[in-house]
Amino acid sequence: MSDIDKYIEQGERLRLSGEQLQAYVAKHEQESVEREECAQRRDEERRLPKIKLEMEKEKLAADIRREEAERAAKLEIEKQERAANIKREADERDAILKKEANVRLEHEHEIEKL
């Protein structure tokens, strides 16, 4: 049974007819619409804080992911810089050792010539 049927039945029990019955049904139908709108507003008001909280959570999660990505990139750059420094230092040591070896070879050649 629809709400309108229910209001008509109630109006008939009250012995309303014609325009009185139409007015009774229209009044109760309007009240029903207003109650439904009020219920929807209350529901939206209850959901709004949850929606805001969810949006804040998502924003925080995005911020954390961004910060972690930045930190990972920074660590990778530092790692590459350390590797480059180690390689440069190793190349410098190799160059010094080669020079020393060349100097020894020259001395040995000079000694052999004498």
PDB file of N, CA and C in Angstrom:
ATOM      1  N   MET A   1       0.850  -1.171   0.000  1.00  0.00           N
ATOM      2  CA  MET A   1       0.000   0.000   0.000  1.00  0.00           C
ATOM      3  C   MET A   1       0.900   1.240   0.000  1.00  0.00           C
ATOM      4  N   SER A   2       0.636   2.135  -0.925  1.00  0.00           N
ATOM      5  CA  SER A   2       1.430   3.355  -1.016  1.00  0.00           C
ATOM      6  C   SER A   2       1.021   4.333   0.078  1.00  0.00           C
ATOM      7  N   ASP A   3       1.863   5.325   0.282  1.00  0.00           N
ATOM      8  CA  ASP A   3       1.553   6.350   1.287  1.00  0.00           C
ATOM      9  C   ASP A   3       0.252   7.066   0.943  1.00  0.00           C
ATOM     10  N   ILE A   4       0.040   7.366  -0.321  1.00  0.00           N
ATOM     11  CA  ILE A   4      -1.185   8.084  -0.736  1.00  0.00           C
ATOM     12  C   ILE A   4      -2.413   7.234  -0.410  1.00  0.00           C
ATOM     13  N   ASP A   5      -2.339   5.926  -0.709  1.00  0.00           N
ATOM     14  CA  ASP A   5      -3.462   5.041  -0.385  1.00  0.00           C
ATOM     15  C   ASP A   5      -3.727   5.044   1.121  1.00  0.00           C
ATOM     16  N   LYS A   6      -2.637   5.058   1.872  1.00  0.00           N
ATOM     17  CA  LYS A   6      -2.766   5.069   3.325  1.00  0.00           C
ATOM     18  C   LYS A   6      -3.444   6.359   3.789  1.00  0.00           C
ATOM     19  N   TYR A   7      -3.046   7.494   3.219  1.00  0.00           N
ATOM     20  CA  TYR A   7      -3.654   8.780   3.610  1.00  0.00           C
ATOM     21  C   TYR A   7      -5.131   8.841   3.196  1.00  0.00           C
ATOM     22  N   ILE A   8      -5.454   8.296   2.037  1.00  0.00           N
ATOM     23  CA  ILE A   8      -6.855   8.269   1.583  1.00  0.00           C
ATOM     24  C   ILE A   8      -7.688   7.428   2.554  1.00  0.00           C
ATOM     25  N   GLU A   9      -7.145   6.274   2.915  1.00  0.00           N
ATOM     26  CA  GLU A   9      -7.862   5.396   3.841  1.00  0.00           C
ATOM     27  C   GLU A   9      -8.072   6.079   5.189  1.00  0.00           C
ATOM     28  N   GLN A  10      -7.047   6.749   5.688  1.00  0.00           N
ATOM     29  CA  GLN A  10      -7.176   7.461   6.964  1.00  0.00           C
ATOM     30  C   GLN A  10      -8.220   8.578   6.863  1.00  0.00           C
ATOM     31  N   GLY A  11      -8.168   9.319   5.742  1.00  0.00           N
ATOM     32  CA  GLY A  11      -9.138  10.400   5.533  1.00  0.00           C
ATOM     33  C   GLY A  11     -10.557   9.876   5.468  1.00  0.00           C
ATOM     34  N   GLU A  12     -10.738   8.733   4.825  1.00  0.00           N
ATOM     35  CA  GLU A  12     -12.070   8.149   4.741  1.00  0.00           C
ATOM     36  C   GLU A  12     -12.562   7.688   6.109  1.00  0.00           C
ATOM     37  N   ARG A  13     -11.633   7.170   6.934  1.00  0.00           N
ATOM     38  CA  ARG A  13     -12.015   6.781   8.286  1.00  0.00           C
ATOM     39  C   ARG A  13     -12.456   7.992   9.109  1.00  0.00           C
ATOM     40  N   LEU A  14     -11.843   9.138   8.768  1.00  0.00           N
ATOM     41  CA  LEU A  14     -12.244  10.386   9.437  1.00  0.00           C
ATOM     42  C   LEU A  14     -13.514  10.978   8.805  1.00  0.00           C
ATOM     43  N   ARG A  15     -14.047  10.270   7.808  1.00  0.00           N
ATOM     44  CA  ARG A  15     -15.277  10.663   7.093  1.00  0.00           C
ATOM     45  C   ARG A  15     -15.104  11.957   6.301  1.00  0.00           C
ATOM     46  N   LEU A  16     -13.894  12.107   5.730  1.00  0.00           N
ATOM     47  CA  LEU A  16     -13.643  13.254   4.854  1.00  0.00           C
ATOM     48  C   LEU A  16     -14.024  12.871   3.436  1.00  0.00           C
ATOM     49  N   SER A  17     -14.447  13.856   2.667  1.00  0.00           N
ATOM     50  CA  SER A  17     -14.782  13.561   1.279  1.00  0.00           C
ATOM     51  C   SER A  17     -14.446  14.755   0.410  1.00  0.00           C
ATOM     52  N   GLY A  18     -14.332  14.527  -0.870  1.00  0.00           N
ATOM     53  CA  GLY A  18     -14.116  15.584  -1.842  1.00  0.00           C
ATOM     54  C   GLY A  18     -12.866  16.402  -1.558  1.00  0.00           C
ATOM     55  N   GLU A  19     -13.073  17.723  -1.485  1.00  0.00           N
ATOM     56  CA  GLU A  19     -11.943  18.644  -1.309  1.00  0.00           C
ATOM     57  C   GLU A  19     -11.259  18.443   0.039  1.00  0.00           C
ATOM     58  N   GLN A  20     -12.036  18.109   1.063  1.00  0.00           N
ATOM     59  CA  GLN A  20     -11.437  17.876   2.376  1.00  0.00           C
ATOM     60  C   GLN A  20     -10.475  16.688   2.313  1.00  0.00           C
ATOM     61  N   LEU A  21     -10.884  15.645   1.656  1.00  0.00           N
ATOM     62  CA  LEU A  21     -10.033  14.468   1.517  1.00  0.00           C
ATOM     63  C   LEU A  21      -8.791  14.799   0.690  1.00  0.00           C
ATOM     64  N   GLN A  22      -8.958  15.551  -0.391  1.00  0.00           N
ATOM     65  CA  GLN A  22      -7.805  15.963  -1.221  1.00  0.00           C
ATOM     66  C   GLN A  22      -6.836  16.802  -0.399  1.00  0.00           C
ATOM     67  N   ALA A  23      -7.367  17.737   0.387  1.00  0.00           N
ATOM     68  CA  ALA A  23      -6.508  18.593   1.216  1.00  0.00           C
ATOM     69  C   ALA A  23      -5.782  17.757   2.267  1.00  0.00           C
ATOM     70  N   TYR A  24      -6.494  16.808   2.877  1.00  0.00           N
ATOM     71  CA  TYR A  24      -5.905  15.934   3.889  1.00  0.00           C
ATOM     72  C   TYR A  24      -4.752  15.118   3.288  1.00  0.00           C
ATOM     73  N   VAL A  25      -4.994  14.516   2.137  1.00  0.00           N
ATOM     74  CA  VAL A  25      -3.974  13.706   1.471  1.00  0.00           C
ATOM     75  C   VAL A  25      -2.788  14.576   1.060  1.00  0.00           C
ATOM     76  N   ALA A  26      -3.068  15.761   0.474  1.00  0.00           N
ATOM     77  CA  ALA A  26      -1.989  16.658   0.041  1.00  0.00           C
ATOM     78  C   ALA A  26      -1.138  17.101   1.227  1.00  0.00           C
ATOM     79  N   LYS A  27      -1.797  17.439   2.344  1.00  0.00           N
ATOM     80  CA  LYS A  27      -1.080  17.884   3.546  1.00  0.00           C
ATOM     81  C   LYS A  27      -0.161  16.775   4.052  1.00  0.00           C
ATOM     82  N   HIS A  28      -0.689  15.571   4.164  1.00  0.00           N
ATOM     83  CA  HIS A  28       0.121  14.473   4.673  1.00  0.00           C
ATOM     84  C   HIS A  28       1.217  14.056   3.695  1.00  0.00           C
ATOM     85  N   GLU A  29       0.934  14.155   2.424  1.00  0.00           N
ATOM     86  CA  GLU A  29       1.964  13.855   1.420  1.00  0.00           C
ATOM     87  C   GLU A  29       3.098  14.871   1.528  1.00  0.00           C
ATOM     88  N   GLN A  30       2.771  16.136   1.691  1.00  0.00           N
ATOM     89  CA  GLN A  30       3.787  17.189   1.846  1.00  0.00           C
ATOM     90  C   GLN A  30       4.608  16.943   3.107  1.00  0.00           C
ATOM     91  N   GLU A  31       3.941  16.588   4.190  1.00  0.00           N
ATOM     92  CA  GLU A  31       4.660  16.282   5.432  1.00  0.00           C
ATOM     93  C   GLU A  31       5.596  15.097   5.256  1.00  0.00           C
ATOM     94  N   SER A  32       5.149  14.105   4.496  1.00  0.00           N
ATOM     95  CA  SER A  32       5.978  12.937   4.217  1.00  0.00           C
ATOM     96  C   SER A  32       7.218  13.336   3.417  1.00  0.00           C
ATOM     97  N   VAL A  33       7.026  14.194   2.423  1.00  0.00           N
ATOM     98  CA  VAL A  33       8.156  14.681   1.615  1.00  0.00           C
ATOM     99  C   VAL A  33       9.126  15.455   2.504  1.00  0.00           C
ATOM    100  N   GLU A  34       8.610  16.311   3.365  1.00  0.00           N
ATOM    101  CA  GLU A  34       9.456  17.101   4.259  1.00  0.00           C
ATOM    102  C   GLU A  34      10.226  16.201   5.221  1.00  0.00           C
ATOM    103  N   ARG A  35       9.565  15.154   5.743  1.00  0.00           N
ATOM    104  CA  ARG A  35      10.263  14.218   6.634  1.00  0.00           C
ATOM    105  C   ARG A  35      11.394  13.506   5.891  1.00  0.00           C
ATOM    106  N   GLU A  36      11.120  13.097   4.656  1.00  0.00           N
ATOM    107  CA  GLU A  36      12.132  12.420   3.855  1.00  0.00           C
ATOM    108  C   GLU A  36      13.316  13.344   3.578  1.00  0.00           C
ATOM    109  N   GLU A  37      13.031  14.604   3.216  1.00  0.00           N
ATOM    110  CA  GLU A  37      14.110  15.572   2.964  1.00  0.00           C
ATOM    111  C   GLU A  37      14.921  15.810   4.223  1.00  0.00           C
ATOM    112  N   CYS A  38      14.236  15.914   5.356  1.00  0.00           N
ATOM    113  CA  CYS A  38      14.918  16.123   6.632  1.00  0.00           C
ATOM    114  C   CYS A  38      15.806  14.915   6.960  1.00  0.00           C
ATOM    115  N   ALA A  39      15.289  13.736   6.727  1.00  0.00           N
ATOM    116  CA  ALA A  39      16.063  12.517   6.968  1.00  0.00           C
ATOM    117  C   ALA A  39      17.297  12.473   6.066  1.00  0.00           C
ATOM    118  N   GLN A  40      17.137  12.885   4.819  1.00  0.00           N
ATOM    119  CA  GLN A  40      18.279  12.912   3.893  1.00  0.00           C
ATOM    120  C   GLN A  40      19.334  13.914   4.363  1.00  0.00           C
ATOM    121  N   ARG A  41      18.882  15.093   4.825  1.00  0.00           N
ATOM    122  CA  ARG A  41      19.831  16.098   5.326  1.00  0.00           C
ATOM    123  C   ARG A  41      20.590  15.569   6.539  1.00  0.00           C
ATOM    124  N   ARG A  42      19.867  14.936   7.464  1.00  0.00           N
ATOM    125  CA  ARG A  42      20.525  14.376   8.654  1.00  0.00           C
ATOM    126  C   ARG A  42      21.540  13.313   8.248  1.00  0.00           C
ATOM    127  N   ASP A  43      21.154  12.480   7.294  1.00  0.00           N
ATOM    128  CA  ASP A  43      22.058  11.430   6.822  1.00  0.00           C
ATOM    129  C   ASP A  43      23.304  12.040   6.192  1.00  0.00           C
ATOM    130  N   GLU A  44      23.122  13.067   5.380  1.00  0.00           N
ATOM    131  CA  GLU A  44      24.267  13.747   4.757  1.00  0.00           C
ATOM    132  C   GLU A  44      25.145  14.412   5.808  1.00  0.00           C
ATOM    133  N   GLU A  45      24.525  15.002   6.827  1.00  0.00           N
ATOM    134  CA  GLU A  45      25.281  15.643   7.898  1.00  0.00           C
ATOM    135  C   GLU A  45      26.089  14.616   8.685  1.00  0.00           C
ATOM    136  N   ARG A  46      25.534  13.411   8.842  1.00  0.00           N
ATOM    137  CA  ARG A  46      26.268  12.348   9.539  1.00  0.00           C
ATOM    138  C   ARG A  46      27.422  11.833   8.688  1.00  0.00           C
ATOM    139  N   ARG A  47      27.199  11.756   7.381  1.00  0.00           N
ATOM    140  CA  ARG A  47      28.243  11.219   6.492  1.00  0.00           C
ATOM    141  C   ARG A  47      29.345  12.220   6.207  1.00  0.00           C
ATOM    142  N   LEU A  48      29.037  13.514   6.277  1.00  0.00           N
ATOM    143  CA  LEU A  48      30.015  14.536   5.920  1.00  0.00           C
ATOM    144  C   LEU A  48      31.312  14.426   6.726  1.00  0.00           C
ATOM    145  N   PRO A  49      31.260  14.310   8.062  1.00  0.00           N
ATOM    146  CA  PRO A  49      32.525  14.169   8.801  1.00  0.00           C
ATOM    147  C   PRO A  49      33.320  12.935   8.376  1.00  0.00           C
ATOM    148  N   LYS A  50      32.597  11.837   8.080  1.00  0.00           N
ATOM    149  CA  LYS A  50      33.288  10.626   7.642  1.00  0.00           C
ATOM    150  C   LYS A  50      33.972  10.859   6.301  1.00  0.00           C
ATOM    151  N   ILE A  51      33.283  11.566   5.418  1.00  0.00           N
ATOM    152  CA  ILE A  51      33.862  11.860   4.101  1.00  0.00           C
ATOM    153  C   ILE A  51      35.081  12.754   4.261  1.00  0.00           C
ATOM    154  N   LYS A  52      34.958  13.777   5.109  1.00  0.00           N
ATOM    155  CA  LYS A  52      36.101  14.675   5.342  1.00  0.00           C
ATOM    156  C   LYS A  52      37.268  13.906   5.935  1.00  0.00           C
ATOM    157  N   LEU A  53      36.975  13.041   6.893  1.00  0.00           N
ATOM    158  CA  LEU A  53      38.032  12.239   7.514  1.00  0.00           C
ATOM    159  C   LEU A  53      38.706  11.341   6.484  1.00  0.00           C
ATOM    160  N   GLU A  54      37.926  10.725   5.624  1.00  0.00           N
ATOM    161  CA  GLU A  54      38.486   9.859   4.580  1.00  0.00           C
ATOM    162  C   GLU A  54      39.366  10.666   3.621  1.00  0.00           C
ATOM    163  N   MET A  55      38.920  11.877   3.285  1.00  0.00           N
ATOM    164  CA  MET A  55      39.721  12.727   2.399  1.00  0.00           C
ATOM    165  C   MET A  55      41.037  13.114   3.074  1.00  0.00           C
ATOM    166  N   GLU A  56      40.994  13.411   4.379  1.00  0.00           N
ATOM    167  CA  GLU A  56      42.217  13.743   5.105  1.00  0.00           C
ATOM    168  C   GLU A  56      43.155  12.545   5.148  1.00  0.00           C
ATOM    169  N   LYS A  57      42.596  11.349   5.363  1.00  0.00           N
ATOM    170  CA  LYS A  57      43.414  10.133   5.372  1.00  0.00           C
ATOM    171  C   LYS A  57      44.105   9.943   4.028  1.00  0.00           C
ATOM    172  N   GLU A  58      43.340  10.115   2.944  1.00  0.00           N
ATOM    173  CA  GLU A  58      43.907   9.954   1.606  1.00  0.00           C
ATOM    174  C   GLU A  58      45.006  10.973   1.349  1.00  0.00           C
ATOM    175  N   LYS A  59      44.789  12.214   1.805  1.00  0.00           N
ATOM    176  CA  LYS A  59      45.794  13.259   1.616  1.00  0.00           C
ATOM    177  C   LYS A  59      47.061  12.916   2.409  1.00  0.00           C
ATOM    178  N   LEU A  60      46.882  12.482   3.658  1.00  0.00           N
ATOM    179  CA  LEU A  60      48.032  12.094   4.467  1.00  0.00           C
ATOM    180  C   LEU A  60      48.783  10.919   3.847  1.00  0.00           C
ATOM    181  N   ALA A  61      48.042   9.947   3.362  1.00  0.00           N
ATOM    182  CA  ALA A  61      48.674   8.791   2.721  1.00  0.00           C
ATOM    183  C   ALA A  61      49.463   9.230   1.486  1.00  0.00           C
ATOM    184  N   ALA A  62      48.899  10.145   0.702  1.00  0.00           N
ATOM    185  CA  ALA A  62      49.598  10.657  -0.485  1.00  0.00           C
ATOM    186  C   ALA A  62      50.851  11.427  -0.066  1.00  0.00           C
ATOM    187  N   ASP A  63      50.736  12.229   0.994  1.00  0.00           N
ATOM    188  CA  ASP A  63      51.904  12.970   1.500  1.00  0.00           C
ATOM    189  C   ASP A  63      52.994  12.007   1.952  1.00  0.00           C
ATOM    190  N   ILE A  64      52.599  10.953   2.661  1.00  0.00           N
ATOM    191  CA  ILE A  64      53.576   9.975   3.140  1.00  0.00           C
ATOM    192  C   ILE A  64      54.250   9.269   1.968  1.00  0.00           C
ATOM    193  N   ARG A  65      53.446   8.880   0.962  1.00  0.00           N
ATOM    194  CA  ARG A  65      54.042   8.221  -0.220  1.00  0.00           C
ATOM    195  C   ARG A  65      55.019   9.159  -0.929  1.00  0.00           C
ATOM    196  N   ARG A  66      54.649  10.441  -1.041  1.00  0.00           N
ATOM    197  CA  ARG A  66      55.525  11.416  -1.699  1.00  0.00           C
ATOM    198  C   ARG A  66      56.818  11.576  -0.910  1.00  0.00           C
ATOM    199  N   GLU A  67      56.697  11.716   0.431  1.00  0.00           N
ATOM    200  CA  GLU A  67      57.887  11.869   1.268  1.00  0.00           C
ATOM    201  C   GLU A  67      58.780  10.638   1.190  1.00  0.00           C
ATOM    202  N   GLU A  68      58.177   9.454   1.186  1.00  0.00           N
ATOM    203  CA  GLU A  68      58.965   8.227   1.074  1.00  0.00           C
ATOM    204  C   GLU A  68      59.679   8.156  -0.267  1.00  0.00           C
ATOM    205  N   ALA A  69      58.999   8.572  -1.327  1.00  0.00           N
ATOM    206  CA  ALA A  69      59.625   8.566  -2.656  1.00  0.00           C
ATOM    207  C   ALA A  69      60.783   9.569  -2.699  1.00  0.00           C
ATOM    208  N   GLU A  70      60.574  10.738  -2.099  1.00  0.00           N
ATOM    209  CA  GLU A  70      61.649  11.741  -2.064  1.00  0.00           C
ATOM    210  C   GLU A  70      62.835  11.218  -1.257  1.00  0.00           C
ATOM    211  N   ARG A  71      62.538  10.593  -0.113  1.00  0.00           N
ATOM    212  CA  ARG A  71      63.605  10.053   0.734  1.00  0.00           C
ATOM    213  C   ARG A  71      64.357   8.947  -0.001  1.00  0.00           C
ATOM    214  N   ALA A  72      63.622   8.073  -0.695  1.00  0.00           N
ATOM    215  CA  ALA A  72      64.265   6.996  -1.450  1.00  0.00           C
ATOM    216  C   ALA A  72      65.143   7.562  -2.570  1.00  0.00           C
ATOM    217  N   ALA A  73      64.648   8.596  -3.244  1.00  0.00           N
ATOM    218  CA  ALA A  73      65.438   9.218  -4.315  1.00  0.00           C
ATOM    219  C   ALA A  73      66.703   9.849  -3.748  1.00  0.00           C
ATOM    220  N   LYS A  74      66.559  10.515  -2.599  1.00  0.00           N
ATOM    221  CA  LYS A  74      67.714  11.157  -1.961  1.00  0.00           C
ATOM    222  C   LYS A  74      68.738  10.098  -1.539  1.00  0.00           C
ATOM    223  N   LEU A  75      68.257   8.996  -0.958  1.00  0.00           N
ATOM    224  CA  LEU A  75      69.172   7.921  -0.564  1.00  0.00           C
ATOM    225  C   LEU A  75      69.877   7.316  -1.773  1.00  0.00           C
ATOM    226  N   GLU A  76      69.145   7.167  -2.879  1.00  0.00           N
ATOM    227  CA  GLU A  76      69.748   6.617  -4.099  1.00  0.00           C
ATOM    228  C   GLU A  76      70.835   7.561  -4.627  1.00  0.00           C
ATOM    229  N   ILE A  77      70.571   8.857  -4.590  1.00  0.00           N
ATOM    230  CA  ILE A  77      71.572   9.836  -5.034  1.00  0.00           C
ATOM    231  C   ILE A  77      72.809   9.770  -4.141  1.00  0.00           C
ATOM    232  N   GLU A  78      72.587   9.699  -2.816  1.00  0.00           N
ATOM    233  CA  GLU A  78      73.719   9.598  -1.890  1.00  0.00           C
ATOM    234  C   GLU A  78      74.518   8.325  -2.142  1.00  0.00           C
ATOM    235  N   LYS A  79      73.803   7.218  -2.402  1.00  0.00           N
ATOM    236  CA  LYS A  79      74.470   5.943  -2.688  1.00  0.00           C
ATOM    237  C   LYS A  79      75.315   6.048  -3.949  1.00  0.00           C
ATOM    238  N   GLN A  80      74.760   6.659  -4.996  1.00  0.00           N
ATOM    239  CA  GLN A  80      75.507   6.825  -6.243  1.00  0.00           C
ATOM    240  C   GLN A  80      76.708   7.752  -6.049  1.00  0.00           C
ATOM    241  N   GLU A  81      76.536   8.804  -5.235  1.00  0.00           N
ATOM    242  CA  GLU A  81      77.658   9.712  -4.962  1.00  0.00           C
ATOM    243  C   GLU A  81      78.771   8.984  -4.210  1.00  0.00           C
ATOM    244  N   ARG A  82      78.395   8.166  -3.204  1.00  0.00           N
ATOM    245  CA  ARG A  82      79.406   7.397  -2.462  1.00  0.00           C
ATOM    246  C   ARG A  82      80.132   6.426  -3.391  1.00  0.00           C
ATOM    247  N   ALA A  83      79.366   5.773  -4.267  1.00  0.00           N
ATOM    248  CA  ALA A  83      79.987   4.833  -5.206  1.00  0.00           C
ATOM    249  C   ALA A  83      80.944   5.576  -6.139  1.00  0.00           C
ATOM    250  N   ALA A  84      80.532   6.755  -6.594  1.00  0.00           N
ATOM    251  CA  ALA A  84      81.401   7.547  -7.479  1.00  0.00           C
ATOM    252  C   ALA A  84      82.653   7.988  -6.730  1.00  0.00           C
ATOM    253  N   ASN A  85      82.518   8.382  -5.467  1.00  0.00           N
ATOM    254  CA  ASN A  85      83.679   8.791  -4.668  1.00  0.00           C
ATOM    255  C   ASN A  85      84.629   7.619  -4.442  1.00  0.00           C
ATOM    256  N   ILE A  86      84.060   6.447  -4.143  1.00  0.00           N
ATOM    257  CA  ILE A  86      84.897   5.259  -3.946  1.00  0.00           C
ATOM    258  C   ILE A  86      85.645   4.921  -5.229  1.00  0.00           C
ATOM    259  N   LYS A  87      84.958   4.987  -6.367  1.00  0.00           N
ATOM    260  CA  LYS A  87      85.602   4.699  -7.655  1.00  0.00           C
ATOM    261  C   LYS A  87      86.691   5.731  -7.946  1.00  0.00           C
ATOM    262  N   ARG A  88      86.399   7.016  -7.684  1.00  0.00           N
ATOM    263  CA  ARG A  88      87.392   8.061  -7.931  1.00  0.00           C
ATOM    264  C   ARG A  88      88.620   7.843  -7.054  1.00  0.00           C
ATOM    265  N   GLU A  89      88.387   7.525  -5.757  1.00  0.00           N
ATOM    266  CA  GLU A  89      89.514   7.272  -4.855  1.00  0.00           C
ATOM    267  C   GLU A  89      90.308   6.052  -5.299  1.00  0.00           C
ATOM    268  N   ALA A  90      89.617   5.008  -5.744  1.00  0.00           N
ATOM    269  CA  ALA A  90      90.300   3.801  -6.235  1.00  0.00           C
ATOM    270  C   ALA A  90      91.098   4.130  -7.489  1.00  0.00           C
ATOM    271  N   ASP A  91      90.535   4.915  -8.396  1.00  0.00           N
ATOM    272  CA  ASP A  91      91.255   5.319  -9.610  1.00  0.00           C
ATOM    273  C   ASP A  91      92.485   6.148  -9.261  1.00  0.00           C
ATOM    274  N   GLU A  92      92.355   7.031  -8.265  1.00  0.00           N
ATOM    275  CA  GLU A  92      93.496   7.852  -7.843  1.00  0.00           C
ATOM    276  C   GLU A  92      94.594   6.970  -7.250  1.00  0.00           C
ATOM    277  N   ARG A  93      94.187   5.980  -6.409  1.00  0.00           N
ATOM    278  CA  ARG A  93      95.179   5.055  -5.832  1.00  0.00           C
ATOM    279  C   ARG A  93      95.868   4.249  -6.935  1.00  0.00           C
ATOM    280  N   ASP A  94      95.066   3.790  -7.909  1.00  0.00           N
ATOM    281  CA  ASP A  94      95.641   3.034  -9.023  1.00  0.00           C
ATOM    282  C   ASP A  94      96.636   3.896  -9.792  1.00  0.00           C
ATOM    283  N   ALA A  95      96.280   5.161 -10.008  1.00  0.00           N
ATOM    284  CA  ALA A  95      97.176   6.059 -10.745  1.00  0.00           C
ATOM    285  C   ALA A  95      98.478   6.263  -9.966  1.00  0.00           C
ATOM    286  N   ILE A  96      98.385   6.429  -8.647  1.00  0.00           N
ATOM    287  CA  ILE A  96      99.587   6.604  -7.811  1.00  0.00           C
ATOM    288  C   ILE A  96     100.436   5.340  -7.850  1.00  0.00           C
ATOM    289  N   LEU A  97      99.781   4.174  -7.720  1.00  0.00           N
ATOM    290  CA  LEU A  97     100.524   2.910  -7.754  1.00  0.00           C
ATOM    291  C   LEU A  97     101.211   2.716  -9.109  1.00  0.00           C
ATOM    292  N   LYS A  98     100.544   3.082 -10.196  1.00  0.00           N
ATOM    293  CA  LYS A  98     101.154   2.971 -11.523  1.00  0.00           C
ATOM    294  C   LYS A  98     102.350   3.889 -11.651  1.00  0.00           C
ATOM    295  N   LYS A  99     102.190   5.118 -11.120  1.00  0.00           N
ATOM    296  CA  LYS A  99     103.316   6.046 -11.169  1.00  0.00           C
ATOM    297  C   LYS A  99     104.507   5.498 -10.398  1.00  0.00           C
ATOM    298  N   GLU A 100     104.223   4.990  -9.195  1.00  0.00           N
ATOM    299  CA  GLU A 100     105.298   4.421  -8.364  1.00  0.00           C
ATOM    300  C   GLU A 100     105.946   3.236  -9.061  1.00  0.00           C
ATOM    301  N   ALA A 101     105.109   2.408  -9.715  1.00  0.00           N
ATOM    302  CA  ALA A 101     105.662   1.255 -10.434  1.00  0.00           C
ATOM    303  C   ALA A 101     106.522   1.726 -11.597  1.00  0.00           C
ATOM    304  N   ASN A 102     106.097   2.753 -12.306  1.00  0.00           N
ATOM    305  CA  ASN A 102     106.876   3.287 -13.418  1.00  0.00           C
ATOM    306  C   ASN A 102     108.192   3.880 -12.922  1.00  0.00           C
ATOM    307  N   VAL A 103     108.143   4.574 -11.791  1.00  0.00           N
ATOM    308  CA  VAL A 103     109.371   5.155 -11.230  1.00  0.00           C
ATOM    309  C   VAL A 103     110.340   4.035 -10.854  1.00  0.00           C
ATOM    310  N   ARG A 104     109.845   2.975 -10.234  1.00  0.00           N
ATOM    311  CA  ARG A 104     110.712   1.836  -9.876  1.00  0.00           C
ATOM    312  C   ARG A 104     111.333   1.192 -11.107  1.00  0.00           C
ATOM    313  N   LEU A 105     110.469   1.052 -12.155  1.00  0.00           N
ATOM    314  CA  LEU A 105     110.990   0.452 -13.386  1.00  0.00           C
ATOM    315  C   LEU A 105     112.090   1.324 -13.979  1.00  0.00           C
ATOM    316  N   GLU A 106     111.898   2.630 -13.971  1.00  0.00           N
ATOM    317  CA  GLU A 106     112.916   3.535 -14.488  1.00  0.00           C
ATOM    318  C   GLU A 106     114.198   3.414 -13.679  1.00  0.00           C
ATOM    319  N   HIS A 107     114.079   3.360 -12.364  1.00  0.00           N
ATOM    320  CA  HIS A 107     115.259   3.222 -11.511  1.00  0.00           C
ATOM    321  C   HIS A 107     115.980   1.897 -11.787  1.00  0.00           C
ATOM    322  N   GLU A 108     115.166   0.838 -11.947  1.00  0.00           N
ATOM    323  CA  GLU A 108     115.765  -0.458 -12.238  1.00  0.00           C
ATOM    324  C   GLU A 108     116.497  -0.422 -13.574  1.00  0.00           C
ATOM    325  N   HIS A 109     115.924   0.256 -14.580  1.00  0.00           N
ATOM    326  CA  HIS A 109     116.572   0.386 -15.878  1.00  0.00           C
ATOM    327  C   HIS A 109     117.865   1.199 -15.774  1.00  0.00           C
ATOM    328  N   GLU A 110     117.813   2.246 -14.972  1.00  0.00           N
ATOM    329  CA  GLU A 110     119.006   3.066 -14.778  1.00  0.00           C
ATOM    330  C   GLU A 110     120.101   2.265 -14.086  1.00  0.00           C
ATOM    331  N   ILE A 111     119.683   1.462 -13.099  1.00  0.00           N
ATOM    332  CA  ILE A 111     120.649   0.649 -12.362  1.00  0.00           C
ATOM    333  C   ILE A 111     121.247  -0.402 -13.314  1.00  0.00           C
ATOM    334  N   GLU A 112     120.438  -0.972 -14.174  1.00  0.00           N
ATOM    335  CA  GLU A 112     120.938  -1.975 -15.114  1.00  0.00           C
ATOM    336  C   GLU A 112     121.896  -1.359 -16.112  1.00  0.00           C
ATOM    337  N   LYS A 113     121.667  -0.113 -16.464  1.00  0.00           N
ATOM    338  CA  LYS A 113     122.527   0.568 -17.425  1.00  0.00           C
ATOM    339  C   LYS A 113     123.888   0.830 -16.812  1.00  0.00           C
ATOM    340  N   LEU A 114     123.936   0.998 -15.554  1.00  0.00           N
ATOM    341  CA  LEU A 114     125.216   1.297 -14.905  1.00  0.00           C
ATOM    342  C   LEU A 114     126.001   0.069 -14.769  1.00  0.00           C
TER     343      LEU A 114
END
